[in-house]
Amino acid sequence: MGIVLSIETEIMSFEVEGECDWMTAELEDGTVLAIKPYIGQIARVGYDPNTGVPIYAVGTGFQLRYISVQKRNHVFPELVKAKISGECPWINVKIDDGSILKVKPNIVSIVRIGVDPAGVPQYMIQIQAAIQVQKIPKELIKKPAHKTMMHT
């Protein structure tokens, strides 16, 4: 049985302990970017039907600086290979419901999507967050939706 997501997503308030450093992405097209991911939003999106434990989703964002730019007249949208220097550490997140998560934003892909009027390439950067649950208050754990049966 899979995870059941609730129709009612609850946006959570949270505090972050720590942050990502700037990472450098050297792209195959010659552009060098500085990228700093951050945690922008956390939502409780449902409960695991087997354990009753809440499930959280993490929304990430990033700050971006161009370090070196190779201007172009026209480009086709494409995934670009990137050499990433640096990585984001695990960040402690305290949610207002008493839960504690560790979150690690990771750069998953960089896609060149076009150029602006000055010829500066534009990129779409995808960041995903790995999540580790550190603490869930007992009062947040719901009765499992069904019992897991063991086969022998």
mmCIF file with all atom_site columns, C-alpha atoms in Angstrom:
data_model
loop_
_atom_site.group_PDB
_atom_site.id
_atom_site.type_symbol
_atom_site.label_atom_id
_atom_site.label_alt_id
_atom_site.label_comp_id
_atom_site.label_asym_id
_atom_site.label_entity_id
_atom_site.label_seq_id
_atom_site.pdbx_PDB_ins_code
_atom_site.Cartn_x
_atom_site.Cartn_y
_atom_site.Cartn_z
_atom_site.occupancy
_atom_site.B_iso_or_equiv
_atom_site.pdbx_formal_charge
_atom_site.auth_seq_id
_atom_site.auth_comp_id
_atom_site.auth_asym_id
_atom_site.auth_atom_id
_atom_site.pdbx_PDB_model_num
ATOM 1   C CA . MET A 1 1   ? 0.000  0.000   0.000   1.00 0.00 ? 1   MET A CA 1
ATOM 2   C CA . GLY A 1 2   ? 1.346  3.451   -0.838  1.00 0.00 ? 2   GLY A CA 1
ATOM 3   C CA . ILE A 1 3   ? 1.362  6.718   1.007   1.00 0.00 ? 3   ILE A CA 1
ATOM 4   C CA . VAL A 1 4   ? -1.990 8.489   1.267   1.00 0.00 ? 4   VAL A CA 1
ATOM 5   C CA . LEU A 1 5   ? -1.830 12.237  0.778   1.00 0.00 ? 5   LEU A CA 1
ATOM 6   C CA . SER A 1 6   ? -4.436 14.457  2.299   1.00 0.00 ? 6   SER A CA 1
ATOM 7   C CA . ILE A 1 7   ? -6.566 16.780  0.195   1.00 0.00 ? 7   ILE A CA 1
ATOM 8   C CA . GLU A 1 8   ? -6.027 19.451  2.817   1.00 0.00 ? 8   GLU A CA 1
ATOM 9   C CA . THR A 1 9   ? -2.404 20.510  2.853   1.00 0.00 ? 9   THR A CA 1
ATOM 10  C CA . GLU A 1 10  ? -1.364 22.474  5.916   1.00 0.00 ? 10  GLU A CA 1
ATOM 11  C CA . ILE A 1 11  ? 1.374  25.084  5.461   1.00 0.00 ? 11  ILE A CA 1
ATOM 12  C CA . MET A 1 12  ? 3.635  25.051  8.526   1.00 0.00 ? 12  MET A CA 1
ATOM 13  C CA . SER A 1 13  ? 5.646  27.764  10.262  1.00 0.00 ? 13  SER A CA 1
ATOM 14  C CA . PHE A 1 14  ? 9.231  26.737  10.932  1.00 0.00 ? 14  PHE A CA 1
ATOM 15  C CA . GLU A 1 15  ? 12.692 27.844  12.052  1.00 0.00 ? 15  GLU A CA 1
ATOM 16  C CA . VAL A 1 16  ? 15.903 26.839  10.313  1.00 0.00 ? 16  VAL A CA 1
ATOM 17  C CA . GLU A 1 17  ? 19.204 26.135  12.064  1.00 0.00 ? 17  GLU A CA 1
ATOM 18  C CA . GLY A 1 18  ? 21.985 26.502  9.502   1.00 0.00 ? 18  GLY A CA 1
ATOM 19  C CA . GLU A 1 19  ? 22.009 27.267  5.804   1.00 0.00 ? 19  GLU A CA 1
ATOM 20  C CA . CYS A 1 20  ? 23.606 26.255  2.548   1.00 0.00 ? 20  CYS A CA 1
ATOM 21  C CA . ASP A 1 21  ? 26.792 27.913  1.369   1.00 0.00 ? 21  ASP A CA 1
ATOM 22  C CA . TRP A 1 22  ? 27.138 29.219  -2.172  1.00 0.00 ? 22  TRP A CA 1
ATOM 23  C CA . MET A 1 23  ? 27.840 26.403  -4.634  1.00 0.00 ? 23  MET A CA 1
ATOM 24  C CA . THR A 1 24  ? 29.504 26.882  -8.001  1.00 0.00 ? 24  THR A CA 1
ATOM 25  C CA . ALA A 1 25  ? 28.128 25.294  -11.170 1.00 0.00 ? 25  ALA A CA 1
ATOM 26  C CA . GLU A 1 26  ? 30.497 25.238  -14.147 1.00 0.00 ? 26  GLU A CA 1
ATOM 27  C CA . LEU A 1 27  ? 28.273 24.601  -17.167 1.00 0.00 ? 27  LEU A CA 1
ATOM 28  C CA . GLU A 1 28  ? 29.355 22.919  -20.388 1.00 0.00 ? 28  GLU A CA 1
ATOM 29  C CA . ASP A 1 29  ? 28.378 26.064  -22.345 1.00 0.00 ? 29  ASP A CA 1
ATOM 30  C CA . GLY A 1 30  ? 31.059 28.081  -20.503 1.00 0.00 ? 30  GLY A CA 1
ATOM 31  C CA . THR A 1 31  ? 28.747 29.863  -18.072 1.00 0.00 ? 31  THR A CA 1
ATOM 32  C CA . VAL A 1 32  ? 29.621 29.721  -14.371 1.00 0.00 ? 32  VAL A CA 1
ATOM 33  C CA . LEU A 1 33  ? 26.828 30.186  -11.838 1.00 0.00 ? 33  LEU A CA 1
ATOM 34  C CA . ALA A 1 34  ? 26.835 30.638  -8.067  1.00 0.00 ? 34  ALA A CA 1
ATOM 35  C CA . ILE A 1 35  ? 23.764 28.994  -6.524  1.00 0.00 ? 35  ILE A CA 1
ATOM 36  C CA . LYS A 1 36  ? 22.617 29.179  -2.897  1.00 0.00 ? 36  LYS A CA 1
ATOM 37  C CA . PRO A 1 37  ? 19.644 26.893  -2.125  1.00 0.00 ? 37  PRO A CA 1
ATOM 38  C CA . TYR A 1 38  ? 17.296 27.646  0.767   1.00 0.00 ? 38  TYR A CA 1
ATOM 39  C CA . ILE A 1 39  ? 14.217 26.135  2.408   1.00 0.00 ? 39  ILE A CA 1
ATOM 40  C CA . GLY A 1 40  ? 11.240 28.285  1.464   1.00 0.00 ? 40  GLY A CA 1
ATOM 41  C CA . GLN A 1 41  ? 8.188  26.382  2.669   1.00 0.00 ? 41  GLN A CA 1
ATOM 42  C CA . ILE A 1 42  ? 7.146  23.295  4.604   1.00 0.00 ? 42  ILE A CA 1
ATOM 43  C CA . ALA A 1 43  ? 3.714  21.670  4.445   1.00 0.00 ? 43  ALA A CA 1
ATOM 44  C CA . ARG A 1 44  ? 2.133  18.713  6.199   1.00 0.00 ? 44  ARG A CA 1
ATOM 45  C CA . VAL A 1 45  ? 0.602  16.836  3.265   1.00 0.00 ? 45  VAL A CA 1
ATOM 46  C CA . GLY A 1 46  ? -0.867 13.732  4.852   1.00 0.00 ? 46  GLY A CA 1
ATOM 47  C CA . TYR A 1 47  ? -0.163 10.727  7.038   1.00 0.00 ? 47  TYR A CA 1
ATOM 48  C CA . ASP A 1 48  ? 1.453  7.366   6.389   1.00 0.00 ? 48  ASP A CA 1
ATOM 49  C CA . PRO A 1 49  ? -1.449 4.849   6.468   1.00 0.00 ? 49  PRO A CA 1
ATOM 50  C CA . ASN A 1 50  ? 0.760  2.137   8.013   1.00 0.00 ? 50  ASN A CA 1
ATOM 51  C CA . THR A 1 51  ? 2.300  4.162   10.836  1.00 0.00 ? 51  THR A CA 1
ATOM 52  C CA . GLY A 1 52  ? 0.057  7.223   11.229  1.00 0.00 ? 52  GLY A CA 1
ATOM 53  C CA . VAL A 1 53  ? 3.131  9.470   11.113  1.00 0.00 ? 53  VAL A CA 1
ATOM 54  C CA . PRO A 1 54  ? 2.682  12.866  9.406   1.00 0.00 ? 54  PRO A CA 1
ATOM 55  C CA . ILE A 1 55  ? 4.289  13.368  5.993   1.00 0.00 ? 55  ILE A CA 1
ATOM 56  C CA . TYR A 1 56  ? 5.976  16.682  5.216   1.00 0.00 ? 56  TYR A CA 1
ATOM 57  C CA . ALA A 1 57  ? 6.820  18.266  1.866   1.00 0.00 ? 57  ALA A CA 1
ATOM 58  C CA . VAL A 1 58  ? 9.627  20.803  1.578   1.00 0.00 ? 58  VAL A CA 1
ATOM 59  C CA . GLY A 1 59  ? 9.651  23.627  -0.967  1.00 0.00 ? 59  GLY A CA 1
ATOM 60  C CA . THR A 1 60  ? 13.070 24.959  -1.902  1.00 0.00 ? 60  THR A CA 1
ATOM 61  C CA . GLY A 1 61  ? 14.291 28.050  -3.681  1.00 0.00 ? 61  GLY A CA 1
ATOM 62  C CA . PHE A 1 62  ? 17.664 29.540  -4.493  1.00 0.00 ? 62  PHE A CA 1
ATOM 63  C CA . GLN A 1 63  ? 19.629 32.729  -4.944  1.00 0.00 ? 63  GLN A CA 1
ATOM 64  C CA . LEU A 1 64  ? 21.557 32.952  -8.202  1.00 0.00 ? 64  LEU A CA 1
ATOM 65  C CA . ARG A 1 65  ? 24.557 34.953  -9.394  1.00 0.00 ? 65  ARG A CA 1
ATOM 66  C CA . TYR A 1 66  ? 26.295 34.804  -12.745 1.00 0.00 ? 66  TYR A CA 1
ATOM 67  C CA . ILE A 1 67  ? 30.068 34.582  -12.231 1.00 0.00 ? 67  ILE A CA 1
ATOM 68  C CA . SER A 1 68  ? 31.016 34.163  -15.895 1.00 0.00 ? 68  SER A CA 1
ATOM 69  C CA . VAL A 1 69  ? 28.654 34.396  -18.867 1.00 0.00 ? 69  VAL A CA 1
ATOM 70  C CA . GLN A 1 70  ? 29.049 33.233  -22.457 1.00 0.00 ? 70  GLN A CA 1
ATOM 71  C CA . LYS A 1 71  ? 26.554 35.413  -24.374 1.00 0.00 ? 71  LYS A CA 1
ATOM 72  C CA . ARG A 1 72  ? 24.616 33.856  -27.235 1.00 0.00 ? 72  ARG A CA 1
ATOM 73  C CA . ASN A 1 73  ? 22.305 35.103  -29.977 1.00 0.00 ? 73  ASN A CA 1
ATOM 74  C CA . HIS A 1 74  ? 20.021 32.098  -29.758 1.00 0.00 ? 74  HIS A CA 1
ATOM 75  C CA . VAL A 1 75  ? 19.956 28.777  -27.937 1.00 0.00 ? 75  VAL A CA 1
ATOM 76  C CA . PHE A 1 76  ? 17.691 25.783  -27.939 1.00 0.00 ? 76  PHE A CA 1
ATOM 77  C CA . PRO A 1 77  ? 16.305 24.607  -24.605 1.00 0.00 ? 77  PRO A CA 1
ATOM 78  C CA . GLU A 1 78  ? 18.390 21.713  -23.346 1.00 0.00 ? 78  GLU A CA 1
ATOM 79  C CA . LEU A 1 79  ? 19.714 20.030  -20.245 1.00 0.00 ? 79  LEU A CA 1
ATOM 80  C CA . VAL A 1 80  ? 23.280 21.205  -19.688 1.00 0.00 ? 80  VAL A CA 1
ATOM 81  C CA . LYS A 1 81  ? 26.020 19.232  -18.000 1.00 0.00 ? 81  LYS A CA 1
ATOM 82  C CA . ALA A 1 82  ? 27.316 20.941  -14.883 1.00 0.00 ? 82  ALA A CA 1
ATOM 83  C CA . LYS A 1 83  ? 30.253 20.406  -12.566 1.00 0.00 ? 83  LYS A CA 1
ATOM 84  C CA . ILE A 1 84  ? 28.968 21.383  -9.108  1.00 0.00 ? 84  ILE A CA 1
ATOM 85  C CA . SER A 1 85  ? 31.501 22.482  -6.483  1.00 0.00 ? 85  SER A CA 1
ATOM 86  C CA . GLY A 1 86  ? 30.336 22.370  -2.881  1.00 0.00 ? 86  GLY A CA 1
ATOM 87  C CA . GLU A 1 87  ? 27.238 20.868  -1.355  1.00 0.00 ? 87  GLU A CA 1
ATOM 88  C CA . CYS A 1 88  ? 24.570 21.839  1.098   1.00 0.00 ? 88  CYS A CA 1
ATOM 89  C CA . PRO A 1 89  ? 24.844 20.313  4.587   1.00 0.00 ? 89  PRO A CA 1
ATOM 90  C CA . TRP A 1 90  ? 21.920 18.744  6.434   1.00 0.00 ? 90  TRP A CA 1
ATOM 91  C CA . ILE A 1 91  ? 19.890 21.607  7.929   1.00 0.00 ? 91  ILE A CA 1
ATOM 92  C CA . ASN A 1 92  ? 17.878 21.254  11.149  1.00 0.00 ? 92  ASN A CA 1
ATOM 93  C CA . VAL A 1 93  ? 14.285 22.471  10.791  1.00 0.00 ? 93  VAL A CA 1
ATOM 94  C CA . LYS A 1 94  ? 12.021 22.970  13.812  1.00 0.00 ? 94  LYS A CA 1
ATOM 95  C CA . ILE A 1 95  ? 8.355  23.002  12.800  1.00 0.00 ? 95  ILE A CA 1
ATOM 96  C CA . ASP A 1 96  ? 5.788  24.846  14.917  1.00 0.00 ? 96  ASP A CA 1
ATOM 97  C CA . ASP A 1 97  ? 3.876  21.577  15.524  1.00 0.00 ? 97  ASP A CA 1
ATOM 98  C CA . GLY A 1 98  ? 6.893  20.279  17.494  1.00 0.00 ? 98  GLY A CA 1
ATOM 99  C CA . SER A 1 99  ? 8.328  18.077  14.750  1.00 0.00 ? 99  SER A CA 1
ATOM 100 C CA . ILE A 1 100 ? 12.012 18.261  13.888  1.00 0.00 ? 100 ILE A CA 1
ATOM 101 C CA . LEU A 1 101 ? 13.343 17.453  10.413  1.00 0.00 ? 101 LEU A CA 1
ATOM 102 C CA . LYS A 1 102 ? 16.764 17.379  8.805   1.00 0.00 ? 102 LYS A CA 1
ATOM 103 C CA . VAL A 1 103 ? 16.644 18.706  5.257   1.00 0.00 ? 103 VAL A CA 1
ATOM 104 C CA . LYS A 1 104 ? 19.335 18.644  2.565   1.00 0.00 ? 104 LYS A CA 1
ATOM 105 C CA . PRO A 1 105 ? 18.638 20.600  -0.652  1.00 0.00 ? 105 PRO A CA 1
ATOM 106 C CA . ASN A 1 106 ? 20.356 19.094  -3.716  1.00 0.00 ? 106 ASN A CA 1
ATOM 107 C CA . ILE A 1 107 ? 20.763 20.525  -7.218  1.00 0.00 ? 107 ILE A CA 1
ATOM 108 C CA . VAL A 1 108 ? 19.156 17.933  -9.512  1.00 0.00 ? 108 VAL A CA 1
ATOM 109 C CA . SER A 1 109 ? 19.353 19.543  -12.951 1.00 0.00 ? 109 SER A CA 1
ATOM 110 C CA . ILE A 1 110 ? 20.086 22.732  -14.846 1.00 0.00 ? 110 ILE A CA 1
ATOM 111 C CA . VAL A 1 111 ? 18.260 23.408  -18.114 1.00 0.00 ? 111 VAL A CA 1
ATOM 112 C CA . ARG A 1 112 ? 19.162 26.253  -20.461 1.00 0.00 ? 112 ARG A CA 1
ATOM 113 C CA . ILE A 1 113 ? 15.779 27.638  -21.510 1.00 0.00 ? 113 ILE A CA 1
ATOM 114 C CA . GLY A 1 114 ? 16.743 30.586  -23.716 1.00 0.00 ? 114 GLY A CA 1
ATOM 115 C CA . VAL A 1 115 ? 18.494 33.939  -23.727 1.00 0.00 ? 115 VAL A CA 1
ATOM 116 C CA . ASP A 1 116 ? 17.406 37.382  -22.613 1.00 0.00 ? 116 ASP A CA 1
ATOM 117 C CA . PRO A 1 117 ? 17.484 40.403  -25.015 1.00 0.00 ? 117 PRO A CA 1
ATOM 118 C CA . ALA A 1 118 ? 21.143 41.046  -24.116 1.00 0.00 ? 118 ALA A CA 1
ATOM 119 C CA . GLY A 1 119 ? 22.131 37.482  -25.071 1.00 0.00 ? 119 GLY A CA 1
ATOM 120 C CA . VAL A 1 120 ? 22.592 36.245  -21.495 1.00 0.00 ? 120 VAL A CA 1
ATOM 121 C CA . PRO A 1 121 ? 21.570 32.588  -21.238 1.00 0.00 ? 121 PRO A CA 1
ATOM 122 C CA . GLN A 1 122 ? 18.624 31.867  -18.930 1.00 0.00 ? 122 GLN A CA 1
ATOM 123 C CA . TYR A 1 123 ? 18.464 28.679  -16.885 1.00 0.00 ? 123 TYR A CA 1
ATOM 124 C CA . MET A 1 124 ? 15.873 26.675  -15.001 1.00 0.00 ? 124 MET A CA 1
ATOM 125 C CA . ILE A 1 125 ? 17.429 25.067  -11.933 1.00 0.00 ? 125 ILE A CA 1
ATOM 126 C CA . GLN A 1 126 ? 15.728 22.137  -10.206 1.00 0.00 ? 126 GLN A CA 1
ATOM 127 C CA . ILE A 1 127 ? 16.436 21.550  -6.528  1.00 0.00 ? 127 ILE A CA 1
ATOM 128 C CA . GLN A 1 128 ? 15.054 18.632  -4.515  1.00 0.00 ? 128 GLN A CA 1
ATOM 129 C CA . ALA A 1 129 ? 15.243 18.225  -0.773  1.00 0.00 ? 129 ALA A CA 1
ATOM 130 C CA . ALA A 1 130 ? 16.106 15.000  1.005   1.00 0.00 ? 130 ALA A CA 1
ATOM 131 C CA . ILE A 1 131 ? 14.193 14.799  4.298   1.00 0.00 ? 131 ILE A CA 1
ATOM 132 C CA . GLN A 1 132 ? 14.980 12.878  7.487   1.00 0.00 ? 132 GLN A CA 1
ATOM 133 C CA . VAL A 1 133 ? 12.413 12.917  10.291  1.00 0.00 ? 133 VAL A CA 1
ATOM 134 C CA . GLN A 1 134 ? 14.181 13.406  13.627  1.00 0.00 ? 134 GLN A CA 1
ATOM 135 C CA . LYS A 1 135 ? 11.220 13.848  15.996  1.00 0.00 ? 135 LYS A CA 1
ATOM 136 C CA . ILE A 1 136 ? 7.423  13.669  15.753  1.00 0.00 ? 136 ILE A CA 1
ATOM 137 C CA . PRO A 1 137 ? 5.370  14.517  18.868  1.00 0.00 ? 137 PRO A CA 1
ATOM 138 C CA . LYS A 1 138 ? 3.197  11.547  19.922  1.00 0.00 ? 138 LYS A CA 1
ATOM 139 C CA . GLU A 1 139 ? 0.012  13.638  19.722  1.00 0.00 ? 139 GLU A CA 1
ATOM 140 C CA . LEU A 1 140 ? 0.569  14.110  15.959  1.00 0.00 ? 140 LEU A CA 1
ATOM 141 C CA . ILE A 1 141 ? 0.644  10.381  15.216  1.00 0.00 ? 141 ILE A CA 1
ATOM 142 C CA . LYS A 1 142 ? -2.746 9.122   14.054  1.00 0.00 ? 142 LYS A CA 1
ATOM 143 C CA . LYS A 1 143 ? -4.121 5.623   14.357  1.00 0.00 ? 143 LYS A CA 1
ATOM 144 C CA . PRO A 1 144 ? -2.971 3.700   11.256  1.00 0.00 ? 144 PRO A CA 1
ATOM 145 C CA . ALA A 1 145 ? -5.630 3.418   8.547   1.00 0.00 ? 145 ALA A CA 1
ATOM 146 C CA . HIS A 1 146 ? -5.102 -0.349  8.342   1.00 0.00 ? 146 HIS A CA 1
ATOM 147 C CA . LYS A 1 147 ? -2.975 -3.015  9.938   1.00 0.00 ? 147 LYS A CA 1
ATOM 148 C CA . THR A 1 148 ? -0.070 -4.465  8.051   1.00 0.00 ? 148 THR A CA 1
ATOM 149 C CA . MET A 1 149 ? -0.376 -8.217  7.702   1.00 0.00 ? 149 MET A CA 1
ATOM 150 C CA . MET A 1 150 ? 2.732  -10.361 7.737   1.00 0.00 ? 150 MET A CA 1
ATOM 151 C CA . HIS A 1 151 ? 2.837  -13.353 5.412   1.00 0.00 ? 151 HIS A CA 1
ATOM 152 C CA . THR A 1 152 ? 4.775  -16.428 6.455   1.00 0.00 ? 152 THR A CA 1
#
